[in-house]
Amino acid sequence: MSGSDRRTEAIYLDYNATAPVKPEVSEAIAEALSITGNPSSVHQFGRDARDAVETARDRVAAMIGARPEDIVFTAGGTEANNMALNGARRRRLVISAIEHPSILRAAESIADSTSRGNEKELEVLPVDSLGVVSLQALDQVLGENADDVLVSIMLANNETGVIQPVADIATLAHERGALVHCDAVQAPGRIAFDVAALGVDMLSLSAHKFGGPKGIGALFVAGAFDLEPLIVGGGQERSRRPGTENVAGIVGFGVAAQLAAEDLQRAPHVAAMRDRVEQNLSEIDPNVIIFGAGAERLPNTSCLTMPGVQSEMQVMGLDLAGVAVSAGSACSSGKVEPSHVLRALGLPDGETGCAIRISFGWASRDEEVDKLVRAWRAFYAGLSARFTSGVSQTSGSGTAVGR
Amino acid sequence: MSGGVDSSVTAALYAEAGYDVVGITLQLYDDGAARGRSRACCAGQDIHDARRVASHLGIAHYVLDYEDRFRSEVIDDFADSYLRGETPIPCITCNQTVKFRDLLAAARDLDADALATGHYVRRVAGALGPEMHRAHDHERDQSYFLFATTKEQLAFLRFPLGDMAKSDVRRHAERLGLAVAEKPDSQDICFVPGGNYAAVIERLRPGTAEAGDIVDLAGNVVGRHAGIIHYTVGQRRGLGIAATEPLYVIAVDAASRRITVGPKAALLCDRVVLRNRHFIDRGAESRSAGDVTVRLRSTHPGAAAHLTLLENGAAEIRLAQPEPATACGQAAVCYRGDKLLGGGWIARMERTAELQQASAA
């Protein structure tokens, strides 16, 4: 089979990395590309562009129950996360061990640059074996008075899909005077949420996880909260994010936000697909481990093991069989990094090193579950056969688990 | 696929011939760290180049993270070997472990029928199964670095460049529109950019480079050195000692941290003792002795010798004509004609009584 055949038949089960753009979004973007004006210009052309941006802002705000003026468009979730952590200007940062690298690295970088003497500027909260952030640990870390603290906890984890108790976290943090940011990049279209119910001060979004284009996101910033910009040079986005707006991207984001409600209606069906995968694979081998299975999870995400087979081999083997899934967080080189999220669960490397993530979304179909299960079974059986014949020594199964 | 022209052409030729080709690049070390740049991406330009070539060819491409095993199997051994006063060849260890053991197993796991590499060697069908032969272009031949290949590995391996000159390979690269056609050959050991071994070892094993004496053949102290890792047997430059005739490093003794120097004639040896011998050729392993051509360095054209197998995986090579000593840790690789028999790691090189008498006379 040649590479192109493979691609046409391939199924996509990696929505947590990015989702296919919805056709309505593509159409809206194509149309928006022909908007000539700069949204900051005073003439008719400028007003048309401004109108497109503000309509999209209304839609994004509506999706999360925010006021439009509290939405700052960014170039994606990573920028929104960086902007929140840097812009809040709080001396102490409290995050969790399972945050996205854009939170982890940003927090480390801020802590490095502000560290004075022995004072701890960054606290990383542990999670339990299901991958849920410990409220008790947060309580201890915050202490009596935390008005110099920014707490940043994700709404749902990108690898396990486990939903975090953000509303409880926000209540506790606010009692002690802390600010709260939430990375909600994986949530839209998958679980219903709004910023008022969560009670957070800031919240990050990214369009491409739910049918919007890549390279556009937003930071929700509650009320008149004075956020320091990351970059300077213009008055756009109320001076919080200078630079001429990505009008087409923003328009696409707005349409995707509007359509997210449809996805929520379909969420039980997506969950059923996910559950069927987990049930079928567990029937093939009862030793399959499903991470976070006992916790509240996103309906679309499954993180599970093929016992004794390294994650990267599974991803390659399934890809060659036309099934796209992922392992760990892929860095820009394409190499698979060890998963800090699964490590944080405190499980042996032999288990976490054999995990892959399967994530469904708006275009997923029932027959894709069957194809995944067939491919998984065939790859696993083939490996076992080759291993039994004594050929594979190191990367097949048994001996070379983990890192 | 290393991102270089050789492995790129290897992949391209098989893709062109209609095979279902999967490109694999090994992430072996942190390129940024190796070059002293902490903020560089974990992957270097070479991985980027390999991906572009694979994409151009329309083949699947993956990066396998072998950093941990490369560190434990190759880099650690490299550093420790230098500290023992040897001059190791990490490329052989790498081929022996991460490439032809681990990568090959990964290829089998992906249900591949063969693993093709861009090495310049030939795989020739013989009466007793596939044989490894020197490349058509002896200047390019890499069989020295592959002497530890096993029969089982060789059965699964393919080397399409073994019959080609480098210029042929570059022509293929241009013909196939590969962006790496003009890319220069890599010269250094991959994790030692710029060839500064001592700096790498200092980083890997801080504080282990201790100063010591430089002595002449009679044992007189003639100078000081800043650590044995800076010296290799046969080295002439950088000794910093004034003498009437050119001086060479004759011996490196790790225990006493002593470097012995002397005239070129003192380097000559005619007996080589090998450890961890590995002979892919059944004939060589079944006979206890035989005449062979031996190469004592990767650049050595070869010398007539007599091979005798010893106990415990050792072997003895008696050279027909004395040769300048090669540092311990290098490989001695045996051939009959172009056919690779196998070889081993140089444990010591000696002067037999006959040679001592001859040079005294």
PDB file of C-alpha atoms in Angstrom, chain A residues 100-338:
ATOM      1  CA  HIS A 100       0.031  21.652  29.699  1.00  0.00           C
ATOM      2  CA  PRO A 101       3.665  22.572  28.950  1.00  0.00           C
ATOM      3  CA  SER A 102       2.545  26.105  28.103  1.00  0.00           C
ATOM      4  CA  ILE A 103       1.585  26.495  31.776  1.00  0.00           C
ATOM      5  CA  LEU A 104       4.436  24.449  33.250  1.00  0.00           C
ATOM      6  CA  ARG A 105       7.219  26.158  31.286  1.00  0.00           C
ATOM      7  CA  ALA A 106       5.727  29.624  31.644  1.00  0.00           C
ATOM      8  CA  ALA A 107       5.392  29.173  35.410  1.00  0.00           C
ATOM      9  CA  GLU A 108       8.941  27.867  35.737  1.00  0.00           C
ATOM     10  CA  SER A 109      10.255  30.746  33.689  1.00  0.00           C
ATOM     11  CA  ILE A 110       8.405  33.315  35.807  1.00  0.00           C
ATOM     12  CA  ALA A 111       9.555  31.658  39.027  1.00  0.00           C
ATOM     13  CA  ASP A 112      13.156  31.656  37.793  1.00  0.00           C
ATOM     14  CA  SER A 113      13.060  35.340  36.981  1.00  0.00           C
ATOM     15  CA  THR A 114      11.377  36.493  40.209  1.00  0.00           C
ATOM     16  CA  SER A 115      12.937  34.076  42.678  1.00  0.00           C
ATOM     17  CA  ARG A 116      14.300  35.834  45.730  1.00  0.00           C
ATOM     18  CA  GLY A 117      16.273  33.968  48.365  1.00  0.00           C
ATOM     19  CA  ASN A 118      14.588  30.895  49.799  1.00  0.00           C
ATOM     20  CA  GLU A 119      11.036  31.932  49.101  1.00  0.00           C
ATOM     21  CA  LYS A 120       9.207  29.456  46.958  1.00  0.00           C
ATOM     22  CA  GLU A 121       7.630  31.248  44.047  1.00  0.00           C
ATOM     23  CA  LEU A 122       6.167  28.199  42.321  1.00  0.00           C
ATOM     24  CA  GLU A 123       4.159  25.412  43.918  1.00  0.00           C
ATOM     25  CA  VAL A 124       3.198  22.361  41.865  1.00  0.00           C
ATOM     26  CA  LEU A 125       0.218  20.491  43.271  1.00  0.00           C
ATOM     27  CA  PRO A 126       0.152  16.691  43.069  1.00  0.00           C
ATOM     28  CA  VAL A 127      -2.704  14.639  41.635  1.00  0.00           C
ATOM     29  CA  ASP A 128      -4.157  11.379  42.927  1.00  0.00           C
ATOM     30  CA  SER A 129      -3.838   8.087  41.040  1.00  0.00           C
ATOM     31  CA  LEU A 130      -6.877   8.989  38.928  1.00  0.00           C
ATOM     32  CA  GLY A 131      -5.276  12.256  37.889  1.00  0.00           C
ATOM     33  CA  VAL A 132      -7.393  14.649  39.966  1.00  0.00           C
ATOM     34  CA  VAL A 133      -5.721  17.670  41.556  1.00  0.00           C
ATOM     35  CA  SER A 134      -5.626  17.552  45.340  1.00  0.00           C
ATOM     36  CA  LEU A 135      -7.740  20.256  46.979  1.00  0.00           C
ATOM     37  CA  GLN A 136      -6.140  19.420  50.287  1.00  0.00           C
ATOM     38  CA  ALA A 137      -2.706  20.196  48.877  1.00  0.00           C
ATOM     39  CA  LEU A 138      -4.049  23.471  47.487  1.00  0.00           C
ATOM     40  CA  ASP A 139      -5.454  24.342  50.904  1.00  0.00           C
ATOM     41  CA  GLN A 140      -2.064  23.817  52.539  1.00  0.00           C
ATOM     42  CA  VAL A 141      -0.097  25.666  49.880  1.00  0.00           C
ATOM     43  CA  LEU A 142      -2.372  28.706  49.914  1.00  0.00           C
ATOM     44  CA  GLY A 143      -2.159  29.192  53.689  1.00  0.00           C
ATOM     45  CA  GLU A 144      -4.208  31.852  55.462  1.00  0.00           C
ATOM     46  CA  ASN A 145      -3.452  34.709  53.171  1.00  0.00           C
ATOM     47  CA  ALA A 146      -2.844  34.169  49.478  1.00  0.00           C
ATOM     48  CA  ASP A 147      -3.442  37.583  47.992  1.00  0.00           C
ATOM     49  CA  ASP A 148      -0.067  37.393  46.251  1.00  0.00           C
ATOM     50  CA  VAL A 149      -0.980  34.103  44.571  1.00  0.00           C
ATOM     51  CA  LEU A 150      -2.213  33.131  41.101  1.00  0.00           C
ATOM     52  CA  VAL A 151      -3.652  29.611  40.947  1.00  0.00           C
ATOM     53  CA  SER A 152      -3.769  28.030  37.484  1.00  0.00           C
ATOM     54  CA  ILE A 153      -5.488  24.664  37.059  1.00  0.00           C
ATOM     55  CA  MET A 154      -6.769  23.143  33.835  1.00  0.00           C
ATOM     56  CA  LEU A 155     -10.430  22.280  33.360  1.00  0.00           C
ATOM     57  CA  ALA A 156      -9.779  18.945  31.651  1.00  0.00           C
ATOM     58  CA  ASN A 157      -6.506  17.186  31.091  1.00  0.00           C
ATOM     59  CA  ASN A 158      -5.384  16.803  27.496  1.00  0.00           C
ATOM     60  CA  GLU A 159      -3.953  13.307  27.942  1.00  0.00           C
ATOM     61  CA  THR A 160      -6.359  11.551  30.293  1.00  0.00           C
ATOM     62  CA  GLY A 161      -9.425  13.759  29.798  1.00  0.00           C
ATOM     63  CA  VAL A 162      -9.878  13.860  33.578  1.00  0.00           C
ATOM     64  CA  ILE A 163     -11.960  16.863  34.664  1.00  0.00           C
ATOM     65  CA  GLN A 164     -10.577  18.943  37.513  1.00  0.00           C
ATOM     66  CA  PRO A 165     -12.629  20.428  40.360  1.00  0.00           C
ATOM     67  CA  VAL A 166     -12.067  23.977  39.122  1.00  0.00           C
ATOM     68  CA  ALA A 167     -15.157  25.504  40.784  1.00  0.00           C
ATOM     69  CA  ASP A 168     -14.080  24.166  44.193  1.00  0.00           C
ATOM     70  CA  ILE A 169     -10.528  25.294  43.540  1.00  0.00           C
ATOM     71  CA  ALA A 170     -11.735  28.793  42.655  1.00  0.00           C
ATOM     72  CA  THR A 171     -13.912  29.022  45.757  1.00  0.00           C
ATOM     73  CA  LEU A 172     -11.059  27.993  48.022  1.00  0.00           C
ATOM     74  CA  ALA A 173      -8.535  30.221  46.282  1.00  0.00           C
ATOM     75  CA  HIS A 174     -10.805  33.257  46.374  1.00  0.00           C
ATOM     76  CA  GLU A 175     -11.451  32.760  50.099  1.00  0.00           C
ATOM     77  CA  ARG A 176      -7.730  33.265  50.604  1.00  0.00           C
ATOM     78  CA  GLY A 177      -7.462  36.196  48.225  1.00  0.00           C
ATOM     79  CA  ALA A 178      -5.807  34.386  45.318  1.00  0.00           C
ATOM     80  CA  LEU A 179      -6.558  34.912  41.628  1.00  0.00           C
ATOM     81  CA  VAL A 180      -7.599  31.904  39.559  1.00  0.00           C
ATOM     82  CA  HIS A 181      -6.778  31.054  35.962  1.00  0.00           C
ATOM     83  CA  CYS A 182      -8.096  28.006  34.139  1.00  0.00           C
ATOM     84  CA  ASP A 183      -6.721  26.414  30.979  1.00  0.00           C
ATOM     85  CA  ALA A 184      -9.967  25.247  29.394  1.00  0.00           C
ATOM     86  CA  VAL A 185      -8.525  24.453  25.981  1.00  0.00           C
ATOM     87  CA  GLN A 186      -9.826  20.855  25.922  1.00  0.00           C
ATOM     88  CA  ALA A 187     -13.323  21.628  27.212  1.00  0.00           C
ATOM     89  CA  PRO A 188     -15.444  23.428  24.573  1.00  0.00           C
ATOM     90  CA  GLY A 189     -17.868  21.194  22.723  1.00  0.00           C
ATOM     91  CA  ARG A 190     -17.102  18.361  25.102  1.00  0.00           C
ATOM     92  CA  ILE A 191     -18.485  19.512  28.458  1.00  0.00           C
ATOM     93  CA  ALA A 192     -20.810  22.370  29.324  1.00  0.00           C
ATOM     94  CA  PHE A 193     -19.176  25.077  31.409  1.00  0.00           C
ATOM     95  CA  ASP A 194     -19.326  28.800  31.954  1.00  0.00           C
ATOM     96  CA  VAL A 195     -16.983  31.216  33.591  1.00  0.00           C
ATOM     97  CA  ALA A 196     -19.509  32.379  36.176  1.00  0.00           C
ATOM     98  CA  ALA A 197     -20.200  28.867  37.455  1.00  0.00           C
ATOM     99  CA  LEU A 198     -16.494  28.084  37.509  1.00  0.00           C
ATOM    100  CA  GLY A 199     -15.837  31.373  39.254  1.00  0.00           C
ATOM    101  CA  VAL A 200     -12.473  31.899  37.580  1.00  0.00           C
ATOM    102  CA  ASP A 201     -10.766  35.231  36.906  1.00  0.00           C
ATOM    103  CA  MET A 202      -9.125  34.130  33.675  1.00  0.00           C
ATOM    104  CA  LEU A 203      -9.685  31.271  31.256  1.00  0.00           C
ATOM    105  CA  SER A 204      -7.818  30.138  28.128  1.00  0.00           C
ATOM    106  CA  LEU A 205      -9.403  28.883  24.912  1.00  0.00           C
ATOM    107  CA  SER A 206      -8.103  27.585  21.608  1.00  0.00           C
ATOM    108  CA  ALA A 207     -10.222  27.408  18.459  1.00  0.00           C
ATOM    109  CA  HIS A 208      -8.651  24.394  16.770  1.00  0.00           C
ATOM    110  CA  LYS A 209      -9.630  21.847  19.401  1.00  0.00           C
ATOM    111  CA  PHE A 210     -13.306  22.072  18.427  1.00  0.00           C
ATOM    112  CA  GLY A 211     -13.512  22.703  14.716  1.00  0.00           C
ATOM    113  CA  GLY A 212     -11.992  26.163  14.444  1.00  0.00           C
ATOM    114  CA  PRO A 213      -8.736  27.122  12.751  1.00  0.00           C
ATOM    115  CA  LYS A 214      -5.271  26.710  14.235  1.00  0.00           C
ATOM    116  CA  GLY A 215      -3.410  29.769  15.446  1.00  0.00           C
ATOM    117  CA  ILE A 216      -6.282  31.567  17.129  1.00  0.00           C
ATOM    118  CA  GLY A 217      -7.369  31.489  20.752  1.00  0.00           C
ATOM    119  CA  ALA A 218      -8.556  33.748  23.501  1.00  0.00           C
ATOM    120  CA  LEU A 219      -8.044  34.660  27.086  1.00  0.00           C
ATOM    121  CA  PHE A 220     -11.103  35.495  29.123  1.00  0.00           C
ATOM    122  CA  VAL A 221     -10.197  38.176  31.659  1.00  0.00           C
ATOM    123  CA  ALA A 222     -12.915  38.980  34.175  1.00  0.00           C
ATOM    124  CA  GLY A 223     -14.051  42.560  34.596  1.00  0.00           C
ATOM    125  CA  ALA A 224     -11.683  45.452  34.899  1.00  0.00           C
ATOM    126  CA  PHE A 225      -8.830  43.240  35.997  1.00  0.00           C
ATOM    127  CA  ASP A 226      -5.645  44.976  34.911  1.00  0.00           C
ATOM    128  CA  LEU A 227      -3.749  42.530  32.737  1.00  0.00           C
ATOM    129  CA  GLU A 228      -0.211  43.354  31.718  1.00  0.00           C
ATOM    130  CA  PRO A 229       0.300  42.669  27.964  1.00  0.00           C
ATOM    131  CA  LEU A 230       3.015  40.242  26.831  1.00  0.00           C
ATOM    132  CA  ILE A 231       3.942  42.408  23.886  1.00  0.00           C
ATOM    133  CA  VAL A 232       3.572  46.105  23.184  1.00  0.00           C
ATOM    134  CA  GLY A 233       3.077  48.190  20.090  1.00  0.00           C
ATOM    135  CA  GLY A 234      -0.587  48.936  19.539  1.00  0.00           C
ATOM    136  CA  GLY A 235      -3.940  49.546  21.126  1.00  0.00           C
ATOM    137  CA  GLN A 236      -5.731  46.459  19.809  1.00  0.00           C
ATOM    138  CA  GLU A 237      -7.734  44.275  22.191  1.00  0.00           C
ATOM    139  CA  ARG A 238      -7.889  47.193  24.629  1.00  0.00           C
ATOM    140  CA  SER A 239      -4.081  47.327  24.591  1.00  0.00           C
ATOM    141  CA  ARG A 240      -3.949  43.870  26.090  1.00  0.00           C
ATOM    142  CA  ARG A 241      -2.886  42.200  22.845  1.00  0.00           C
ATOM    143  CA  PRO A 242      -1.400  44.633  20.312  1.00  0.00           C
ATOM    144  CA  GLY A 243      -1.072  43.809  16.640  1.00  0.00           C
ATOM    145  CA  THR A 244      -3.537  43.842  13.761  1.00  0.00           C
ATOM    146  CA  GLU A 245      -6.208  41.236  14.440  1.00  0.00           C
ATOM    147  CA  ASN A 246      -6.218  37.857  12.684  1.00  0.00           C
ATOM    148  CA  VAL A 247      -9.631  38.676  11.253  1.00  0.00           C
ATOM    149  CA  ALA A 248     -10.199  35.450   9.315  1.00  0.00           C
ATOM    150  CA  GLY A 249      -9.005  33.339  12.238  1.00  0.00           C
ATOM    151  CA  ILE A 250     -11.209  35.240  14.655  1.00  0.00           C
ATOM    152  CA  VAL A 251     -14.223  34.830  12.382  1.00  0.00           C
ATOM    153  CA  GLY A 252     -13.561  31.074  12.162  1.00  0.00           C
ATOM    154  CA  PHE A 253     -13.197  30.898  15.934  1.00  0.00           C
ATOM    155  CA  GLY A 254     -16.527  32.654  16.325  1.00  0.00           C
ATOM    156  CA  VAL A 255     -18.342  30.240  14.026  1.00  0.00           C
ATOM    157  CA  ALA A 256     -16.775  27.241  15.773  1.00  0.00           C
ATOM    158  CA  ALA A 257     -17.859  28.663  19.137  1.00  0.00           C
ATOM    159  CA  GLN A 258     -21.388  29.031  17.851  1.00  0.00           C
ATOM    160  CA  LEU A 259     -21.384  25.412  16.669  1.00  0.00           C
ATOM    161  CA  ALA A 260     -19.922  24.019  19.908  1.00  0.00           C
ATOM    162  CA  ALA A 261     -23.416  23.594  21.323  1.00  0.00           C
ATOM    163  CA  GLU A 262     -24.149  20.973  18.630  1.00  0.00           C
ATOM    164  CA  ASP A 263     -21.148  19.010  19.798  1.00  0.00           C
ATOM    165  CA  LEU A 264     -22.421  19.092  23.361  1.00  0.00           C
ATOM    166  CA  GLN A 265     -25.667  17.524  22.225  1.00  0.00           C
ATOM    167  CA  ARG A 266     -23.704  14.790  20.535  1.00  0.00           C
ATOM    168  CA  ALA A 267     -21.434  14.262  23.553  1.00  0.00           C
ATOM    169  CA  PRO A 268     -23.325  11.212  24.897  1.00  0.00           C
ATOM    170  CA  HIS A 269     -22.873   9.524  21.521  1.00  0.00           C
ATOM    171  CA  VAL A 270     -19.155  10.347  21.543  1.00  0.00           C
ATOM    172  CA  ALA A 271     -18.920   8.941  25.051  1.00  0.00           C
ATOM    173  CA  ALA A 272     -20.580   5.751  23.869  1.00  0.00           C
ATOM    174  CA  MET A 273     -17.977   5.367  21.121  1.00  0.00           C
ATOM    175  CA  ARG A 274     -15.219   5.930  23.635  1.00  0.00           C
ATOM    176  CA  ASP A 275     -16.720   3.417  26.049  1.00  0.00           C
ATOM    177  CA  ARG A 276     -17.058   0.837  23.303  1.00  0.00           C
ATOM    178  CA  VAL A 277     -13.358   1.199  22.468  1.00  0.00           C
ATOM    179  CA  GLU A 278     -12.424   0.708  26.086  1.00  0.00           C
ATOM    180  CA  GLN A 279     -14.724  -2.264  26.483  1.00  0.00           C
ATOM    181  CA  ASN A 280     -13.548  -3.966  23.286  1.00  0.00           C
ATOM    182  CA  LEU A 281      -9.851  -3.485  23.966  1.00  0.00           C
ATOM    183  CA  SER A 282     -10.265  -4.700  27.549  1.00  0.00           C
ATOM    184  CA  GLU A 283     -11.933  -7.803  26.164  1.00  0.00           C
ATOM    185  CA  ILE A 284      -8.967  -8.435  23.859  1.00  0.00           C
ATOM    186  CA  ASP A 285      -6.648  -8.218  26.849  1.00  0.00           C
ATOM    187  CA  PRO A 286      -8.009  -7.799  30.390  1.00  0.00           C
ATOM    188  CA  ASN A 287      -4.634  -6.320  31.379  1.00  0.00           C
ATOM    189  CA  VAL A 288      -5.350  -3.139  29.438  1.00  0.00           C
ATOM    190  CA  ILE A 289      -5.134  -0.206  31.858  1.00  0.00           C
ATOM    191  CA  ILE A 290      -7.429   2.777  31.325  1.00  0.00           C
ATOM    192  CA  PHE A 291      -6.034   5.873  32.989  1.00  0.00           C
ATOM    193  CA  GLY A 292      -8.453   8.016  34.940  1.00  0.00           C
ATOM    194  CA  ALA A 293     -11.321   5.594  34.287  1.00  0.00           C
ATOM    195  CA  GLY A 294     -12.716   6.037  37.790  1.00  0.00           C
ATOM    196  CA  ALA A 295     -12.767   9.826  37.556  1.00  0.00           C
ATOM    197  CA  GLU A 296     -15.074  12.240  35.773  1.00  0.00           C
ATOM    198  CA  ARG A 297     -13.646  12.484  32.260  1.00  0.00           C
ATOM    199  CA  LEU A 298     -14.220  14.256  28.965  1.00  0.00           C
ATOM    200  CA  PRO A 299     -16.592  12.107  26.895  1.00  0.00           C
ATOM    201  CA  ASN A 300     -14.180  11.940  23.975  1.00  0.00           C
ATOM    202  CA  THR A 301     -10.874  10.925  25.563  1.00  0.00           C
ATOM    203  CA  SER A 302      -9.390   7.565  26.374  1.00  0.00           C
ATOM    204  CA  CYS A 303      -5.850   7.003  27.592  1.00  0.00           C
ATOM    205  CA  LEU A 304      -5.043   3.310  27.748  1.00  0.00           C
ATOM    206  CA  THR A 305      -2.245   0.796  27.511  1.00  0.00           C
ATOM    207  CA  MET A 306      -1.324  -1.987  25.142  1.00  0.00           C
ATOM    208  CA  PRO A 307       0.398  -4.145  27.741  1.00  0.00           C
ATOM    209  CA  GLY A 308       4.131  -4.499  27.230  1.00  0.00           C
ATOM    210  CA  VAL A 309       4.275  -2.416  24.046  1.00  0.00           C
ATOM    211  CA  GLN A 310       5.973   0.963  24.064  1.00  0.00           C
ATOM    212  CA  SER A 311       3.736   3.913  23.234  1.00  0.00           C
ATOM    213  CA  GLU A 312       5.794   5.092  20.285  1.00  0.00           C
ATOM    214  CA  MET A 313       5.660   1.644  18.673  1.00  0.00           C
ATOM    215  CA  GLN A 314       1.874   1.595  19.023  1.00  0.00           C
ATOM    216  CA  VAL A 315       1.505   5.017  17.462  1.00  0.00           C
ATOM    217  CA  MET A 316       3.699   3.974  14.530  1.00  0.00           C
ATOM    218  CA  GLY A 317       2.057   0.579  14.111  1.00  0.00           C
ATOM    219  CA  LEU A 318      -1.459   2.029  14.223  1.00  0.00           C
ATOM    220  CA  ASP A 319      -0.506   4.872  11.895  1.00  0.00           C
ATOM    221  CA  LEU A 320       0.817   2.392   9.347  1.00  0.00           C
ATOM    222  CA  ALA A 321      -2.539   0.621   9.677  1.00  0.00           C
ATOM    223  CA  GLY A 322      -4.332   3.906   8.952  1.00  0.00           C
ATOM    224  CA  VAL A 323      -5.354   4.843  12.474  1.00  0.00           C
ATOM    225  CA  ALA A 324      -4.099   8.169  13.866  1.00  0.00           C
ATOM    226  CA  VAL A 325      -3.706   8.288  17.654  1.00  0.00           C
ATOM    227  CA  SER A 326      -1.048   9.822  19.848  1.00  0.00           C
ATOM    228  CA  ALA A 327       1.258   9.172  22.776  1.00  0.00           C
ATOM    229  CA  GLY A 328       2.582  11.632  25.295  1.00  0.00           C
ATOM    230  CA  SER A 329       2.965  15.141  23.998  1.00  0.00           C
ATOM    231  CA  ALA A 330       4.705  15.250  20.659  1.00  0.00           C
ATOM    232  CA  CYS A 331       7.407  17.893  20.551  1.00  0.00           C
ATOM    233  CA  SER A 332       8.101  19.827  17.389  1.00  0.00           C
ATOM    234  CA  SER A 333      10.640  17.253  16.243  1.00  0.00           C
ATOM    235  CA  GLY A 334       8.004  14.562  16.261  1.00  0.00           C
ATOM    236  CA  LYS A 335       9.740  12.576  18.945  1.00  0.00           C
ATOM    237  CA  VAL A 336       7.515  11.415  21.763  1.00  0.00           C
ATOM    238  CA  GLU A 337       8.415  12.840  25.129  1.00  0.00           C
ATOM    239  CA  PRO A 338       7.781  10.835  28.269  1.00  0.00           C
TER     240      PRO A 338
END
